[in-house]
Amino acid sequence: MASEPRPFVPVRIAVLTVSDSRTLADDKSGQTLADRITEAGHVLKARDIVTDDKDKIRDRVTAWSLDPEIDVIITTGGTGFTGRDVTPDALEPIFEKRMDGFSEVFHRISYDKIGTSTIQSRATGGVLNATFVFVLPGSPGACRDAWDGILKAQLDYRHMPCNFVEIMPRLDEHLRRGGIKTA
């Protein structure tokens, strides 16, 4: 007996551009993500730009992660190695769980497009307050690669054999059980 096809489940996503020089009017990477999010049928719940400042990045992402109307946060920008590239430094220390596989798959996809230059990105992902957070480079190409190659499928409940949407309700089960117990 064939199982019924799964329905599409829209995910509520916030996009944060990290830049000292961009505005919403000229933010190509943030717009690339916003367009792909809505084209896929998801809901763009928030979009903002903050400067390359650890506290501002951390504050905006933390606030969004505590908003019950936001399921996923995608940042773009600040993942390189220059002095102002601080997005992973701001966010990785506050992740409850890191998603090493996201970085690895992103770099594999990126390598096919730009070769060894992919090592100049510190793209990462994790979970904060039961909210998925993905930290992307600031180029439109990198945003396209991450969305088209990873996030579009993983944020689609119909994607098999597994996807992020089906585990979203369980991201905070450690909190409902009284916290993580250590030996």
PDB file of C-alpha atoms in Angstrom:
ATOM      1  CA  MET A   1       0.000   0.000   0.000  1.00  0.00           C
ATOM      2  CA  ALA A   2       1.486   3.328  -1.071  1.00  0.00           C
ATOM      3  CA  SER A   3       1.677   5.989   1.581  1.00  0.00           C
ATOM      4  CA  GLU A   4      -0.001   9.325   1.100  1.00  0.00           C
ATOM      5  CA  PRO A   5       2.299  12.096  -0.121  1.00  0.00           C
ATOM      6  CA  ARG A   6       3.378  14.484   2.587  1.00  0.00           C
ATOM      7  CA  PRO A   7       1.954  18.007   2.470  1.00  0.00           C
ATOM      8  CA  PHE A   8       4.197  21.042   2.062  1.00  0.00           C
ATOM      9  CA  VAL A   9       4.749  22.786   5.412  1.00  0.00           C
ATOM     10  CA  PRO A  10       5.795  26.451   5.153  1.00  0.00           C
ATOM     11  CA  VAL A  11       8.691  27.373   7.426  1.00  0.00           C
ATOM     12  CA  ARG A  12       9.013  30.841   8.971  1.00  0.00           C
ATOM     13  CA  ILE A  13      12.466  32.208   8.177  1.00  0.00           C
ATOM     14  CA  ALA A  14      14.411  35.338   9.172  1.00  0.00           C
ATOM     15  CA  VAL A  15      17.316  36.636   7.090  1.00  0.00           C
ATOM     16  CA  LEU A  16      20.098  38.715   8.627  1.00  0.00           C
ATOM     17  CA  THR A  17      22.728  40.393   6.483  1.00  0.00           C
ATOM     18  CA  VAL A  18      25.941  41.235   8.295  1.00  0.00           C
ATOM     19  CA  SER A  19      27.661  44.163   6.597  1.00  0.00           C
ATOM     20  CA  ASP A  20      29.214  47.531   7.305  1.00  0.00           C
ATOM     21  CA  SER A  21      28.361  48.807   3.839  1.00  0.00           C
ATOM     22  CA  ARG A  22      25.028  47.341   2.679  1.00  0.00           C
ATOM     23  CA  THR A  23      21.489  48.661   2.990  1.00  0.00           C
ATOM     24  CA  LEU A  24      18.276  46.777   2.215  1.00  0.00           C
ATOM     25  CA  ALA A  25      18.219  48.591  -1.134  1.00  0.00           C
ATOM     26  CA  ASP A  26      21.566  47.140  -2.299  1.00  0.00           C
ATOM     27  CA  ASP A  27      21.750  43.907  -0.305  1.00  0.00           C
ATOM     28  CA  LYS A  28      21.999  41.337  -3.116  1.00  0.00           C
ATOM     29  CA  SER A  29      22.753  38.346  -0.890  1.00  0.00           C
ATOM     30  CA  GLY A  30      19.886  38.978   1.508  1.00  0.00           C
ATOM     31  CA  GLN A  31      17.580  39.566  -1.444  1.00  0.00           C
ATOM     32  CA  THR A  32      18.748  36.336  -3.090  1.00  0.00           C
ATOM     33  CA  LEU A  33      17.765  34.434   0.058  1.00  0.00           C
ATOM     34  CA  ALA A  34      14.486  36.322   0.506  1.00  0.00           C
ATOM     35  CA  ASP A  35      13.481  35.568  -3.089  1.00  0.00           C
ATOM     36  CA  ARG A  36      14.329  31.878  -2.820  1.00  0.00           C
ATOM     37  CA  ILE A  37      12.532  31.551   0.510  1.00  0.00           C
ATOM     38  CA  THR A  38       9.276  32.980  -0.816  1.00  0.00           C
ATOM     39  CA  GLU A  39       9.560  31.206  -4.196  1.00  0.00           C
ATOM     40  CA  ALA A  40       9.786  27.906  -2.288  1.00  0.00           C
ATOM     41  CA  GLY A  41       6.537  28.742  -0.462  1.00  0.00           C
ATOM     42  CA  HIS A  42       8.058  29.603   2.908  1.00  0.00           C
ATOM     43  CA  VAL A  43       7.355  32.737   4.922  1.00  0.00           C
ATOM     44  CA  LEU A  44       9.938  35.507   5.225  1.00  0.00           C
ATOM     45  CA  LYS A  45       9.131  36.582   8.803  1.00  0.00           C
ATOM     46  CA  ALA A  46      11.922  39.119   9.254  1.00  0.00           C
ATOM     47  CA  ARG A  47      14.818  40.675   7.422  1.00  0.00           C
ATOM     48  CA  ASP A  48      17.449  43.007   8.802  1.00  0.00           C
ATOM     49  CA  ILE A  49      21.010  44.254   8.417  1.00  0.00           C
ATOM     50  CA  VAL A  50      23.498  44.691  11.232  1.00  0.00           C
ATOM     51  CA  THR A  51      27.107  45.814  11.125  1.00  0.00           C
ATOM     52  CA  ASP A  52      30.035  43.458  11.601  1.00  0.00           C
ATOM     53  CA  ASP A  53      29.820  43.664  15.374  1.00  0.00           C
ATOM     54  CA  LYS A  54      29.714  40.512  17.530  1.00  0.00           C
ATOM     55  CA  ASP A  55      27.272  41.925  20.060  1.00  0.00           C
ATOM     56  CA  LYS A  56      24.854  43.248  17.422  1.00  0.00           C
ATOM     57  CA  ILE A  57      24.947  39.953  15.515  1.00  0.00           C
ATOM     58  CA  ARG A  58      24.479  37.884  18.665  1.00  0.00           C
ATOM     59  CA  ASP A  59      21.700  40.141  19.988  1.00  0.00           C
ATOM     60  CA  ARG A  60      19.665  40.081  16.742  1.00  0.00           C
ATOM     61  CA  VAL A  61      20.032  36.310  16.251  1.00  0.00           C
ATOM     62  CA  THR A  62      19.265  35.564  19.906  1.00  0.00           C
ATOM     63  CA  ALA A  63      16.149  37.762  19.821  1.00  0.00           C
ATOM     64  CA  TRP A  64      14.917  36.052  16.672  1.00  0.00           C
ATOM     65  CA  SER A  65      15.676  32.612  18.130  1.00  0.00           C
ATOM     66  CA  LEU A  66      13.404  33.444  21.066  1.00  0.00           C
ATOM     67  CA  ASP A  67      10.575  34.604  18.798  1.00  0.00           C
ATOM     68  CA  PRO A  68       7.997  31.786  18.544  1.00  0.00           C
ATOM     69  CA  GLU A  69       7.083  33.042  15.052  1.00  0.00           C
ATOM     70  CA  ILE A  70      10.568  32.252  13.647  1.00  0.00           C
ATOM     71  CA  ASP A  71      11.678  28.678  12.913  1.00  0.00           C
ATOM     72  CA  VAL A  72      14.934  29.283  11.024  1.00  0.00           C
ATOM     73  CA  ILE A  73      17.503  32.077  10.860  1.00  0.00           C
ATOM     74  CA  ILE A  74      19.864  32.494   7.922  1.00  0.00           C
ATOM     75  CA  THR A  75      22.703  34.990   8.141  1.00  0.00           C
ATOM     76  CA  THR A  76      24.810  36.137   5.219  1.00  0.00           C
ATOM     77  CA  GLY A  77      28.153  37.876   5.514  1.00  0.00           C
ATOM     78  CA  GLY A  78      31.090  38.001   7.880  1.00  0.00           C
ATOM     79  CA  THR A  79      32.339  34.433   7.434  1.00  0.00           C
ATOM     80  CA  GLY A  80      35.782  35.182   5.990  1.00  0.00           C
ATOM     81  CA  PHE A  81      39.116  35.815   7.684  1.00  0.00           C
ATOM     82  CA  THR A  82      39.484  39.594   7.692  1.00  0.00           C
ATOM     83  CA  GLY A  83      39.339  41.539  10.930  1.00  0.00           C
ATOM     84  CA  ARG A  84      35.695  42.512  10.416  1.00  0.00           C
ATOM     85  CA  ASP A  85      34.511  38.959   9.639  1.00  0.00           C
ATOM     86  CA  VAL A  86      33.079  37.946  13.008  1.00  0.00           C
ATOM     87  CA  THR A  87      29.744  36.214  12.370  1.00  0.00           C
ATOM     88  CA  PRO A  88      30.874  32.648  13.225  1.00  0.00           C
ATOM     89  CA  ASP A  89      32.793  34.024  16.237  1.00  0.00           C
ATOM     90  CA  ALA A  90      29.616  35.720  17.464  1.00  0.00           C
ATOM     91  CA  LEU A  91      27.313  32.741  16.985  1.00  0.00           C
ATOM     92  CA  GLU A  92      29.176  29.465  17.400  1.00  0.00           C
ATOM     93  CA  PRO A  93      29.805  30.014  21.140  1.00  0.00           C
ATOM     94  CA  ILE A  94      26.055  30.360  21.769  1.00  0.00           C
ATOM     95  CA  PHE A  95      24.932  27.376  19.673  1.00  0.00           C
ATOM     96  CA  GLU A  96      23.445  24.659  21.828  1.00  0.00           C
ATOM     97  CA  LYS A  97      24.399  22.202  19.116  1.00  0.00           C
ATOM     98  CA  ARG A  98      26.716  22.692  16.159  1.00  0.00           C
ATOM     99  CA  MET A  99      25.877  21.312  12.748  1.00  0.00           C
ATOM    100  CA  ASP A 100      29.258  20.309  11.368  1.00  0.00           C
ATOM    101  CA  GLY A 101      27.637  18.493   8.460  1.00  0.00           C
ATOM    102  CA  PHE A 102      26.187  21.751   7.137  1.00  0.00           C
ATOM    103  CA  SER A 103      29.646  23.270   6.794  1.00  0.00           C
ATOM    104  CA  GLU A 104      31.038  20.114   5.225  1.00  0.00           C
ATOM    105  CA  VAL A 105      28.285  19.809   2.621  1.00  0.00           C
ATOM    106  CA  PHE A 106      28.397  23.548   1.905  1.00  0.00           C
ATOM    107  CA  HIS A 107      32.133  23.339   1.228  1.00  0.00           C
ATOM    108  CA  ARG A 108      31.656  20.293  -1.001  1.00  0.00           C
ATOM    109  CA  ILE A 109      29.085  22.151  -3.106  1.00  0.00           C
ATOM    110  CA  SER A 110      31.195  25.315  -3.105  1.00  0.00           C
ATOM    111  CA  TYR A 111      34.325  23.407  -4.145  1.00  0.00           C
ATOM    112  CA  ASP A 112      32.575  22.285  -7.319  1.00  0.00           C
ATOM    113  CA  LYS A 113      31.933  25.946  -8.177  1.00  0.00           C
ATOM    114  CA  ILE A 114      35.000  27.845  -6.927  1.00  0.00           C
ATOM    115  CA  GLY A 115      37.586  25.171  -6.187  1.00  0.00           C
ATOM    116  CA  THR A 116      39.961  25.645  -3.304  1.00  0.00           C
ATOM    117  CA  SER A 117      38.751  29.206  -2.716  1.00  0.00           C
ATOM    118  CA  THR A 118      35.978  27.626  -0.638  1.00  0.00           C
ATOM    119  CA  ILE A 119      38.425  27.361   2.283  1.00  0.00           C
ATOM    120  CA  GLN A 120      38.161  31.140   2.689  1.00  0.00           C
ATOM    121  CA  SER A 121      34.675  30.719   4.156  1.00  0.00           C
ATOM    122  CA  ARG A 122      33.752  29.723   7.697  1.00  0.00           C
ATOM    123  CA  ALA A 123      30.136  28.831   6.858  1.00  0.00           C
ATOM    124  CA  THR A 124      28.541  27.066   9.791  1.00  0.00           C
ATOM    125  CA  GLY A 125      25.245  26.070  11.300  1.00  0.00           C
ATOM    126  CA  GLY A 126      23.721  25.163  14.606  1.00  0.00           C
ATOM    127  CA  VAL A 127      20.731  25.250  16.904  1.00  0.00           C
ATOM    128  CA  LEU A 128      19.948  28.095  19.281  1.00  0.00           C
ATOM    129  CA  ASN A 129      16.801  28.111  21.437  1.00  0.00           C
ATOM    130  CA  ALA A 130      15.237  25.346  19.338  1.00  0.00           C
ATOM    131  CA  THR A 131      15.803  27.424  16.183  1.00  0.00           C
ATOM    132  CA  PHE A 132      18.013  26.384  13.280  1.00  0.00           C
ATOM    133  CA  VAL A 133      20.694  28.970  12.452  1.00  0.00           C
ATOM    134  CA  PHE A 134      22.700  28.883   9.221  1.00  0.00           C
ATOM    135  CA  VAL A 135      25.685  31.197   8.764  1.00  0.00           C
ATOM    136  CA  LEU A 136      26.482  31.825   5.093  1.00  0.00           C
ATOM    137  CA  PRO A 137      29.111  33.843   3.258  1.00  0.00           C
ATOM    138  CA  GLY A 138      28.136  37.257   1.955  1.00  0.00           C
ATOM    139  CA  SER A 139      28.163  36.556  -1.765  1.00  0.00           C
ATOM    140  CA  PRO A 140      24.961  35.958  -3.731  1.00  0.00           C
ATOM    141  CA  GLY A 141      26.592  32.884  -5.293  1.00  0.00           C
ATOM    142  CA  ALA A 142      27.291  31.327  -1.900  1.00  0.00           C
ATOM    143  CA  CYS A 143      23.711  32.060  -0.804  1.00  0.00           C
ATOM    144  CA  ARG A 144      22.378  30.412  -3.971  1.00  0.00           C
ATOM    145  CA  ASP A 145      24.634  27.386  -3.431  1.00  0.00           C
ATOM    146  CA  ALA A 146      23.561  26.957   0.206  1.00  0.00           C
ATOM    147  CA  TRP A 147      19.858  27.380  -0.543  1.00  0.00           C
ATOM    148  CA  ASP A 148      19.706  25.389  -3.763  1.00  0.00           C
ATOM    149  CA  GLY A 149      22.089  22.652  -2.645  1.00  0.00           C
ATOM    150  CA  ILE A 150      21.105  22.160   1.003  1.00  0.00           C
ATOM    151  CA  LEU A 151      18.437  24.327   2.576  1.00  0.00           C
ATOM    152  CA  LYS A 152      15.724  24.068  -0.076  1.00  0.00           C
ATOM    153  CA  ALA A 153      15.538  20.288   0.408  1.00  0.00           C
ATOM    154  CA  GLN A 154      16.173  20.178   4.151  1.00  0.00           C
ATOM    155  CA  LEU A 155      13.493  22.807   4.834  1.00  0.00           C
ATOM    156  CA  ASP A 156      10.933  20.877   2.791  1.00  0.00           C
ATOM    157  CA  TYR A 157       8.862  18.434   4.849  1.00  0.00           C
ATOM    158  CA  ARG A 158       8.344  16.306   1.742  1.00  0.00           C
ATOM    159  CA  HIS A 159      12.087  15.643   1.345  1.00  0.00           C
ATOM    160  CA  MET A 160      12.961  12.045   2.133  1.00  0.00           C
ATOM    161  CA  PRO A 161      14.452  10.163   3.837  1.00  0.00           C
ATOM    162  CA  CYS A 162      14.657  12.982   6.377  1.00  0.00           C
ATOM    163  CA  ASN A 163      14.550  16.754   6.720  1.00  0.00           C
ATOM    164  CA  PHE A 164      14.829  19.512   9.321  1.00  0.00           C
ATOM    165  CA  VAL A 165      11.103  20.293   9.368  1.00  0.00           C
ATOM    166  CA  GLU A 166      10.117  16.925  10.821  1.00  0.00           C
ATOM    167  CA  ILE A 167      12.491  17.341  13.778  1.00  0.00           C
ATOM    168  CA  MET A 168      11.686  20.974  14.563  1.00  0.00           C
ATOM    169  CA  PRO A 169       9.063  20.063  17.204  1.00  0.00           C
ATOM    170  CA  ARG A 170      11.701  18.041  19.058  1.00  0.00           C
ATOM    171  CA  LEU A 171      14.567  20.558  19.092  1.00  0.00           C
ATOM    172  CA  ASP A 172      13.723  21.634  22.622  1.00  0.00           C
ATOM    173  CA  GLU A 173      12.869  18.242  24.136  1.00  0.00           C
ATOM    174  CA  HIS A 174      15.981  18.398  26.345  1.00  0.00           C
ATOM    175  CA  LEU A 175      14.516  21.527  27.931  1.00  0.00           C
ATOM    176  CA  ARG A 176      11.132  19.889  28.486  1.00  0.00           C
ATOM    177  CA  ARG A 177      12.901  16.980  30.191  1.00  0.00           C
ATOM    178  CA  GLY A 178      14.685  19.233  32.669  1.00  0.00           C
ATOM    179  CA  GLY A 179      17.854  19.986  30.754  1.00  0.00           C
ATOM    180  CA  ILE A 180      20.772  17.980  29.500  1.00  0.00           C
ATOM    181  CA  LYS A 181      22.092  15.603  32.127  1.00  0.00           C
ATOM    182  CA  THR A 182      25.810  14.939  32.359  1.00  0.00           C
ATOM    183  CA  ALA A 183      27.490  12.022  34.090  1.00  0.00           C
TER     184      ALA A 183
END
